[in-house]
Amino acid sequence: MKENGNATPRQMKSDGQQKLPVALEAFDIVRETLIAEAGNTEEVRQALLACDEWIANVVNYSGADDFSFICRSDGEAFCISFSDNGIPFDPTQSAGTTAEFEDLDLGGMGIELIRQSAKKMTYVREGNYNILTLYFEFNASHKRKKEDTVT
Amino acid sequence: MTIEKTISGNTAELKLSGWLDTKTVPELEAALNELGPGINALVLDMEHLEYISSAGLRQIVAAFKYMKGALTICHASGEIRNVLKMTGLDKRLKIEE
């Protein structure tokens, strides 16, 4: 899979590829992992917003029975890749919602929130798997934290 | 997440704390469903709300419709306001400091 940027992202200390249940509890695992790694900051919560929306999409619509994620960081940015064997769905090709306000209780905001929360997202279909990678940037204070903690 | 409910006349105020996400949104839905038919205005105090996802936003839109527009959001952080802005909900919802 093609990676972002010039640097090869380094796997975070705290995790490798992690299996996720195809259930909303998957968000708890991703949340605990990211907060343990990077703290409960506004930037992390924004990253989690994108993850939350994708997890809900996979759980509710994909039909997948195999779901996992992995985080990587190069100290400047971090990326989160989700893999699922559900029906093919490329969110990068999904048009933003055209729903009227009164219809938004039925859905339509999730992909737009992913698009706006992540600096970049890439999608690839590998075999029977959707692989979505979301990219985020650290702020200066988090960069310092990474320099202090990642060897 | 925790929800503290106050009823004053025909107005209900729900103080939301914590994370309003896909997993916790049923708690808000239940709180809204418990409001009696005499309630015709709703205030959502988000001072202590840390996080909201589209699941929470959908529930807010549903409440807005149920209250026929008489829904006010107050004390939302910049972060929460930003999510409202990303989805365009800030243009239709009444948002107060």
PDB file of C-alpha atoms in Angstrom:
ATOM      1  CA  MET A   1       0.000   0.000   0.000  1.00  0.00           C
ATOM      2  CA  LYS A   2       1.285   3.438  -0.832  1.00  0.00           C
ATOM      3  CA  GLU A   3       2.280   5.463   2.209  1.00  0.00           C
ATOM      4  CA  ASN A   4       2.057   9.195   2.724  1.00  0.00           C
ATOM      5  CA  GLY A   5       4.868  11.715   2.545  1.00  0.00           C
ATOM      6  CA  ASN A   6       8.610  11.370   2.363  1.00  0.00           C
ATOM      7  CA  ALA A   7       9.234   9.605   5.649  1.00  0.00           C
ATOM      8  CA  THR A   8       8.277   6.023   6.228  1.00  0.00           C
ATOM      9  CA  PRO A   9       5.876   6.089   9.139  1.00  0.00           C
ATOM     10  CA  ARG A  10       7.232   4.332  12.188  1.00  0.00           C
ATOM     11  CA  GLN A  11       4.979   2.019  14.053  1.00  0.00           C
ATOM     12  CA  MET A  12       3.883   3.418  17.377  1.00  0.00           C
ATOM     13  CA  LYS A  13       5.412   1.778  20.397  1.00  0.00           C
ATOM     14  CA  SER A  14       2.116   0.812  21.903  1.00  0.00           C
ATOM     15  CA  ASP A  15       0.573  -1.285  19.162  1.00  0.00           C
ATOM     16  CA  GLY A  16       0.855  -3.246  16.003  1.00  0.00           C
ATOM     17  CA  GLN A  17      -2.010  -4.410  13.857  1.00  0.00           C
ATOM     18  CA  GLN A  18      -4.932  -4.889  16.178  1.00  0.00           C
ATOM     19  CA  LYS A  19      -8.019  -6.935  15.535  1.00  0.00           C
ATOM     20  CA  LEU A  20     -11.271  -5.148  16.100  1.00  0.00           C
ATOM     21  CA  PRO A  21     -14.716  -6.580  16.717  1.00  0.00           C
ATOM     22  CA  VAL A  22     -17.171  -5.752  13.963  1.00  0.00           C
ATOM     23  CA  ALA A  23     -19.188  -3.907  16.558  1.00  0.00           C
ATOM     24  CA  LEU A  24     -19.367  -0.402  17.924  1.00  0.00           C
ATOM     25  CA  GLU A  25     -17.067  -1.507  20.754  1.00  0.00           C
ATOM     26  CA  ALA A  26     -14.301  -1.256  18.163  1.00  0.00           C
ATOM     27  CA  PHE A  27     -14.305   2.483  18.788  1.00  0.00           C
ATOM     28  CA  ASP A  28     -13.435   1.931  22.453  1.00  0.00           C
ATOM     29  CA  ILE A  29     -10.307   0.024  21.444  1.00  0.00           C
ATOM     30  CA  VAL A  30      -9.213   2.654  18.947  1.00  0.00           C
ATOM     31  CA  ARG A  31      -9.944   5.442  21.404  1.00  0.00           C
ATOM     32  CA  GLU A  32      -7.981   3.800  24.206  1.00  0.00           C
ATOM     33  CA  THR A  33      -5.065   3.156  21.878  1.00  0.00           C
ATOM     34  CA  LEU A  34      -4.849   6.697  20.527  1.00  0.00           C
ATOM     35  CA  ILE A  35      -5.363   8.413  23.862  1.00  0.00           C
ATOM     36  CA  ALA A  36      -2.772   6.177  25.499  1.00  0.00           C
ATOM     37  CA  GLU A  37      -0.344   7.058  22.755  1.00  0.00           C
ATOM     38  CA  ALA A  38      -1.033  10.730  22.209  1.00  0.00           C
ATOM     39  CA  GLY A  39      -3.206  11.960  25.062  1.00  0.00           C
ATOM     40  CA  ASN A  40      -6.762  13.212  25.232  1.00  0.00           C
ATOM     41  CA  THR A  41      -6.131  16.343  23.214  1.00  0.00           C
ATOM     42  CA  GLU A  42      -8.310  18.231  20.772  1.00  0.00           C
ATOM     43  CA  GLU A  43      -6.224  16.921  17.880  1.00  0.00           C
ATOM     44  CA  VAL A  44      -6.602  13.348  19.040  1.00  0.00           C
ATOM     45  CA  ARG A  45     -10.327  13.782  19.498  1.00  0.00           C
ATOM     46  CA  GLN A  46     -10.535  15.147  15.957  1.00  0.00           C
ATOM     47  CA  ALA A  47      -8.691  12.079  14.725  1.00  0.00           C
ATOM     48  CA  LEU A  48     -11.038   9.914  16.748  1.00  0.00           C
ATOM     49  CA  LEU A  49     -13.997  11.638  15.159  1.00  0.00           C
ATOM     50  CA  ALA A  50     -12.862  10.399  11.755  1.00  0.00           C
ATOM     51  CA  CYS A  51     -12.202   6.927  13.178  1.00  0.00           C
ATOM     52  CA  ASP A  52     -15.607   6.855  14.871  1.00  0.00           C
ATOM     53  CA  GLU A  53     -17.347   7.643  11.606  1.00  0.00           C
ATOM     54  CA  TRP A  54     -15.459   4.990   9.649  1.00  0.00           C
ATOM     55  CA  ILE A  55     -15.999   2.347  12.314  1.00  0.00           C
ATOM     56  CA  ALA A  56     -19.737   3.084  12.324  1.00  0.00           C
ATOM     57  CA  ASN A  57     -19.737   2.750   8.545  1.00  0.00           C
ATOM     58  CA  VAL A  58     -17.959  -0.617   8.626  1.00  0.00           C
ATOM     59  CA  VAL A  59     -20.090  -1.972  11.470  1.00  0.00           C
ATOM     60  CA  ASN A  60     -23.420  -0.829  10.092  1.00  0.00           C
ATOM     61  CA  TYR A  61     -23.037  -1.207   6.344  1.00  0.00           C
ATOM     62  CA  SER A  62     -20.025  -3.251   5.211  1.00  0.00           C
ATOM     63  CA  GLY A  63     -21.032  -6.789   6.125  1.00  0.00           C
ATOM     64  CA  ALA A  64     -17.411  -7.423   7.142  1.00  0.00           C
ATOM     65  CA  ASP A  65     -16.418 -10.195   9.525  1.00  0.00           C
ATOM     66  CA  ASP A  66     -12.735  -9.284   9.686  1.00  0.00           C
ATOM     67  CA  PHE A  67     -11.722  -5.829  10.885  1.00  0.00           C
ATOM     68  CA  SER A  68      -8.432  -4.459  12.132  1.00  0.00           C
ATOM     69  CA  PHE A  69      -6.403  -1.282  12.443  1.00  0.00           C
ATOM     70  CA  ILE A  70      -2.850  -0.119  12.843  1.00  0.00           C
ATOM     71  CA  CYS A  71      -1.347   3.228  13.861  1.00  0.00           C
ATOM     72  CA  ARG A  72       1.951   4.577  12.671  1.00  0.00           C
ATOM     73  CA  SER A  73       3.814   7.765  13.456  1.00  0.00           C
ATOM     74  CA  ASP A  74       6.896   9.506  12.169  1.00  0.00           C
ATOM     75  CA  GLY A  75       6.873  12.155  14.868  1.00  0.00           C
ATOM     76  CA  GLU A  76       5.534  14.787  12.455  1.00  0.00           C
ATOM     77  CA  ALA A  77       2.302  13.078  11.626  1.00  0.00           C
ATOM     78  CA  PHE A  78       0.477   9.900  12.297  1.00  0.00           C
ATOM     79  CA  CYS A  79      -1.713   7.694  10.233  1.00  0.00           C
ATOM     80  CA  ILE A  80      -4.321   5.121  11.065  1.00  0.00           C
ATOM     81  CA  SER A  81      -5.144   2.342   8.639  1.00  0.00           C
ATOM     82  CA  PHE A  82      -8.341   0.363   8.870  1.00  0.00           C
ATOM     83  CA  SER A  83      -8.790  -2.923   7.053  1.00  0.00           C
ATOM     84  CA  ASP A  84     -12.074  -4.753   6.571  1.00  0.00           C
ATOM     85  CA  ASN A  85     -13.313  -7.498   4.293  1.00  0.00           C
ATOM     86  CA  GLY A  86     -16.691  -5.945   3.690  1.00  0.00           C
ATOM     87  CA  ILE A  87     -18.255  -4.862   0.454  1.00  0.00           C
ATOM     88  CA  PRO A  88     -16.069  -2.493  -1.572  1.00  0.00           C
ATOM     89  CA  PHE A  89     -16.575   1.111  -0.553  1.00  0.00           C
ATOM     90  CA  ASP A  90     -14.257   3.951  -1.432  1.00  0.00           C
ATOM     91  CA  PRO A  91     -15.043   6.990   0.739  1.00  0.00           C
ATOM     92  CA  THR A  92     -12.608   9.143  -1.227  1.00  0.00           C
ATOM     93  CA  GLN A  93     -14.999   8.843  -4.166  1.00  0.00           C
ATOM     94  CA  SER A  94     -18.069   9.555  -2.104  1.00  0.00           C
ATOM     95  CA  ALA A  95     -19.665  12.887  -2.827  1.00  0.00           C
ATOM     96  CA  GLY A  96     -20.527  15.041   0.148  1.00  0.00           C
ATOM     97  CA  THR A  97     -24.046  14.831   1.409  1.00  0.00           C
ATOM     98  CA  THR A  98     -26.708  16.788  -0.405  1.00  0.00           C
ATOM     99  CA  ALA A  99     -29.330  16.050   2.223  1.00  0.00           C
ATOM    100  CA  GLU A 100     -31.432  18.880   3.535  1.00  0.00           C
ATOM    101  CA  PHE A 101     -31.014  19.805   7.189  1.00  0.00           C
ATOM    102  CA  GLU A 102     -34.329  18.179   8.095  1.00  0.00           C
ATOM    103  CA  ASP A 103     -33.110  14.858   6.686  1.00  0.00           C
ATOM    104  CA  LEU A 104     -29.755  14.812   8.466  1.00  0.00           C
ATOM    105  CA  ASP A 105     -31.194  12.805  11.345  1.00  0.00           C
ATOM    106  CA  LEU A 106     -31.218   9.925   8.850  1.00  0.00           C
ATOM    107  CA  GLY A 107     -27.483  10.193   8.235  1.00  0.00           C
ATOM    108  CA  GLY A 108     -25.173  11.581   5.617  1.00  0.00           C
ATOM    109  CA  MET A 109     -22.691  13.500   7.753  1.00  0.00           C
ATOM    110  CA  GLY A 110     -20.173  10.767   8.520  1.00  0.00           C
ATOM    111  CA  ILE A 111     -18.053  10.745   5.376  1.00  0.00           C
ATOM    112  CA  GLU A 112     -17.976  14.527   5.334  1.00  0.00           C
ATOM    113  CA  LEU A 113     -16.680  14.528   8.914  1.00  0.00           C
ATOM    114  CA  ILE A 114     -13.949  12.062   7.955  1.00  0.00           C
ATOM    115  CA  ARG A 115     -12.982  14.227   5.007  1.00  0.00           C
ATOM    116  CA  GLN A 116     -12.796  17.369   7.117  1.00  0.00           C
ATOM    117  CA  SER A 117     -11.176  15.831  10.184  1.00  0.00           C
ATOM    118  CA  ALA A 118      -8.296  14.087   8.442  1.00  0.00           C
ATOM    119  CA  LYS A 119      -5.518  15.948   6.685  1.00  0.00           C
ATOM    120  CA  LYS A 120      -5.664  13.319   3.991  1.00  0.00           C
ATOM    121  CA  MET A 121      -7.228   9.940   3.376  1.00  0.00           C
ATOM    122  CA  THR A 122      -6.303   7.209   0.956  1.00  0.00           C
ATOM    123  CA  TYR A 123      -8.243   4.126  -0.040  1.00  0.00           C
ATOM    124  CA  VAL A 124      -7.180   0.931  -1.711  1.00  0.00           C
ATOM    125  CA  ARG A 125      -8.986  -2.338  -2.342  1.00  0.00           C
ATOM    126  CA  GLU A 126      -6.562  -5.180  -1.720  1.00  0.00           C
ATOM    127  CA  GLY A 127      -8.092  -8.530  -2.521  1.00  0.00           C
ATOM    128  CA  ASN A 128     -11.267  -8.726  -0.512  1.00  0.00           C
ATOM    129  CA  TYR A 129     -10.244  -5.921   1.812  1.00  0.00           C
ATOM    130  CA  ASN A 130     -11.028  -2.227   2.003  1.00  0.00           C
ATOM    131  CA  ILE A 131      -8.018  -0.395   3.384  1.00  0.00           C
ATOM    132  CA  LEU A 132      -8.634   3.165   4.448  1.00  0.00           C
ATOM    133  CA  THR A 133      -5.725   5.202   5.768  1.00  0.00           C
ATOM    134  CA  LEU A 134      -6.331   8.466   7.557  1.00  0.00           C
ATOM    135  CA  TYR A 135      -3.515  10.980   8.064  1.00  0.00           C
ATOM    136  CA  PHE A 136      -3.272  13.528  10.839  1.00  0.00           C
ATOM    137  CA  GLU A 137      -0.666  16.024  11.997  1.00  0.00           C
ATOM    138  CA  PHE A 138       0.702  16.520  15.468  1.00  0.00           C
ATOM    139  CA  ASN A 139       1.015  19.933  16.987  1.00  0.00           C
ATOM    140  CA  ALA A 140       4.306  21.204  18.365  1.00  0.00           C
ATOM    141  CA  SER A 141       3.701  20.023  21.916  1.00  0.00           C
ATOM    142  CA  HIS A 142       2.905  16.526  20.749  1.00  0.00           C
ATOM    143  CA  LYS A 143       6.000  16.458  18.575  1.00  0.00           C
ATOM    144  CA  ARG A 144       8.024  17.178  21.686  1.00  0.00           C
ATOM    145  CA  LYS A 145       6.244  14.394  23.513  1.00  0.00           C
ATOM    146  CA  LYS A 146       7.036  11.973  20.705  1.00  0.00           C
ATOM    147  CA  GLU A 147      10.688  12.999  20.709  1.00  0.00           C
ATOM    148  CA  ASP A 148      10.802  12.339  24.428  1.00  0.00           C
ATOM    149  CA  THR A 149       9.059   8.998  24.338  1.00  0.00           C
ATOM    150  CA  VAL A 150       9.754   7.272  21.021  1.00  0.00           C
ATOM    151  CA  THR A 151      13.151   5.738  20.478  1.00  0.00           C
TER     152      THR A 151
ATOM    153  CA  MET B   1     -21.487  10.176  29.299  1.00  0.00           C
ATOM    154  CA  THR B   2     -23.802  11.706  31.863  1.00  0.00           C
ATOM    155  CA  ILE B   3     -26.995  13.641  31.300  1.00  0.00           C
ATOM    156  CA  GLU B   4     -28.461  15.910  33.955  1.00  0.00           C
ATOM    157  CA  LYS B   5     -32.071  16.884  33.296  1.00  0.00           C
ATOM    158  CA  THR B   6     -33.852  19.982  34.592  1.00  0.00           C
ATOM    159  CA  ILE B   7     -37.456  20.807  33.804  1.00  0.00           C
ATOM    160  CA  SER B   8     -38.673  24.378  34.080  1.00  0.00           C
ATOM    161  CA  GLY B   9     -42.226  24.908  32.904  1.00  0.00           C
ATOM    162  CA  ASN B  10     -42.406  23.728  29.320  1.00  0.00           C
ATOM    163  CA  THR B  11     -38.659  23.795  28.861  1.00  0.00           C
ATOM    164  CA  ALA B  12     -36.254  20.936  29.454  1.00  0.00           C
ATOM    165  CA  GLU B  13     -32.555  21.473  29.910  1.00  0.00           C
ATOM    166  CA  LEU B  14     -30.143  18.594  29.425  1.00  0.00           C
ATOM    167  CA  LYS B  15     -26.581  19.091  30.624  1.00  0.00           C
ATOM    168  CA  LEU B  16     -24.385  16.747  28.636  1.00  0.00           C
ATOM    169  CA  SER B  17     -21.016  15.633  29.950  1.00  0.00           C
ATOM    170  CA  GLY B  18     -18.363  13.395  28.455  1.00  0.00           C
ATOM    171  CA  TRP B  19     -18.397  11.790  25.044  1.00  0.00           C
ATOM    172  CA  LEU B  20     -21.435  11.721  22.803  1.00  0.00           C
ATOM    173  CA  ASP B  21     -20.492   9.082  20.282  1.00  0.00           C
ATOM    174  CA  THR B  22     -22.006   6.159  18.441  1.00  0.00           C
ATOM    175  CA  LYS B  23     -22.062   4.043  21.573  1.00  0.00           C
ATOM    176  CA  THR B  24     -23.424   6.613  24.001  1.00  0.00           C
ATOM    177  CA  VAL B  25     -25.991   8.289  21.781  1.00  0.00           C
ATOM    178  CA  PRO B  26     -28.740   5.853  22.892  1.00  0.00           C
ATOM    179  CA  GLU B  27     -28.470   7.497  26.331  1.00  0.00           C
ATOM    180  CA  LEU B  28     -29.367  10.865  24.824  1.00  0.00           C
ATOM    181  CA  GLU B  29     -32.099   9.289  22.758  1.00  0.00           C
ATOM    182  CA  ALA B  30     -33.574   7.714  25.885  1.00  0.00           C
ATOM    183  CA  ALA B  31     -33.425  11.019  27.771  1.00  0.00           C
ATOM    184  CA  LEU B  32     -35.213  12.769  24.932  1.00  0.00           C
ATOM    185  CA  ASN B  33     -37.845  10.056  24.728  1.00  0.00           C
ATOM    186  CA  GLU B  34     -38.527  10.468  28.432  1.00  0.00           C
ATOM    187  CA  LEU B  35     -39.497  14.101  27.989  1.00  0.00           C
ATOM    188  CA  GLY B  36     -43.217  14.431  28.425  1.00  0.00           C
ATOM    189  CA  PRO B  37     -45.592  15.796  25.818  1.00  0.00           C
ATOM    190  CA  GLY B  38     -45.799  19.042  27.785  1.00  0.00           C
ATOM    191  CA  ILE B  39     -42.211  19.876  26.940  1.00  0.00           C
ATOM    192  CA  ASN B  40     -42.007  22.071  23.879  1.00  0.00           C
ATOM    193  CA  ALA B  41     -38.563  23.635  24.187  1.00  0.00           C
ATOM    194  CA  LEU B  42     -35.184  22.065  24.762  1.00  0.00           C
ATOM    195  CA  VAL B  43     -31.846  23.466  25.883  1.00  0.00           C
ATOM    196  CA  LEU B  44     -28.732  21.354  25.445  1.00  0.00           C
ATOM    197  CA  ASP B  45     -25.972  22.594  27.735  1.00  0.00           C
ATOM    198  CA  MET B  46     -22.689  21.357  26.275  1.00  0.00           C
ATOM    199  CA  GLU B  47     -20.263  23.014  28.653  1.00  0.00           C
ATOM    200  CA  HIS B  48     -18.863  19.677  29.772  1.00  0.00           C
ATOM    201  CA  LEU B  49     -19.284  17.811  26.503  1.00  0.00           C
ATOM    202  CA  GLU B  50     -15.853  16.774  25.266  1.00  0.00           C
ATOM    203  CA  TYR B  51     -16.719  15.082  22.014  1.00  0.00           C
ATOM    204  CA  ILE B  52     -19.571  14.674  19.566  1.00  0.00           C
ATOM    205  CA  SER B  53     -19.815  12.473  16.481  1.00  0.00           C
ATOM    206  CA  SER B  54     -22.351  12.366  13.682  1.00  0.00           C
ATOM    207  CA  ALA B  55     -24.469   9.968  15.739  1.00  0.00           C
ATOM    208  CA  GLY B  56     -24.917  12.714  18.303  1.00  0.00           C
ATOM    209  CA  LEU B  57     -25.562  15.286  15.614  1.00  0.00           C
ATOM    210  CA  ARG B  58     -28.285  13.110  14.105  1.00  0.00           C
ATOM    211  CA  GLN B  59     -29.984  12.915  17.481  1.00  0.00           C
ATOM    212  CA  ILE B  60     -29.822  16.683  17.833  1.00  0.00           C
ATOM    213  CA  VAL B  61     -31.437  17.152  14.427  1.00  0.00           C
ATOM    214  CA  ALA B  62     -34.150  14.693  15.435  1.00  0.00           C
ATOM    215  CA  ALA B  63     -34.738  16.638  18.655  1.00  0.00           C
ATOM    216  CA  PHE B  64     -34.821  19.897  16.706  1.00  0.00           C
ATOM    217  CA  LYS B  65     -37.586  18.487  14.520  1.00  0.00           C
ATOM    218  CA  TYR B  66     -39.498  17.070  17.480  1.00  0.00           C
ATOM    219  CA  MET B  67     -39.336  20.444  19.235  1.00  0.00           C
ATOM    220  CA  LYS B  68     -40.368  22.192  16.026  1.00  0.00           C
ATOM    221  CA  GLY B  69     -37.190  24.212  16.085  1.00  0.00           C
ATOM    222  CA  ALA B  70     -37.340  25.210  19.746  1.00  0.00           C
ATOM    223  CA  LEU B  71     -33.893  23.840  20.528  1.00  0.00           C
ATOM    224  CA  THR B  72     -30.979  25.854  21.867  1.00  0.00           C
ATOM    225  CA  ILE B  73     -27.382  24.748  22.291  1.00  0.00           C
ATOM    226  CA  CYS B  74     -25.392  26.618  24.891  1.00  0.00           C
ATOM    227  CA  HIS B  75     -21.872  26.688  26.329  1.00  0.00           C
ATOM    228  CA  ALA B  76     -20.449  24.516  23.564  1.00  0.00           C
ATOM    229  CA  SER B  77     -16.661  24.536  23.345  1.00  0.00           C
ATOM    230  CA  GLY B  78     -14.863  25.695  20.250  1.00  0.00           C
ATOM    231  CA  GLU B  79     -14.163  22.078  19.431  1.00  0.00           C
ATOM    232  CA  ILE B  80     -17.837  21.121  19.534  1.00  0.00           C
ATOM    233  CA  ARG B  81     -18.770  24.232  17.586  1.00  0.00           C
ATOM    234  CA  ASN B  82     -16.256  23.252  14.959  1.00  0.00           C
ATOM    235  CA  VAL B  83     -17.986  19.905  14.452  1.00  0.00           C
ATOM    236  CA  LEU B  84     -21.318  21.704  14.146  1.00  0.00           C
ATOM    237  CA  LYS B  85     -19.719  23.989  11.578  1.00  0.00           C
ATOM    238  CA  MET B  86     -18.166  21.125   9.600  1.00  0.00           C
ATOM    239  CA  THR B  87     -21.607  19.663   9.055  1.00  0.00           C
ATOM    240  CA  GLY B  88     -23.377  22.975   8.484  1.00  0.00           C
ATOM    241  CA  LEU B  89     -25.627  22.469  11.482  1.00  0.00           C
ATOM    242  CA  ASP B  90     -24.438  25.759  12.930  1.00  0.00           C
ATOM    243  CA  LYS B  91     -26.426  27.546  10.228  1.00  0.00           C
ATOM    244  CA  ARG B  92     -29.734  26.158  11.428  1.00  0.00           C
ATOM    245  CA  LEU B  93     -29.335  25.572  15.138  1.00  0.00           C
ATOM    246  CA  LYS B  94     -29.604  28.299  17.740  1.00  0.00           C
ATOM    247  CA  ILE B  95     -26.231  28.364  19.464  1.00  0.00           C
ATOM    248  CA  GLU B  96     -25.623  30.573  22.475  1.00  0.00           C
ATOM    249  CA  GLU B  97     -22.574  31.287  24.627  1.00  0.00           C
TER     250      GLU B  97
END
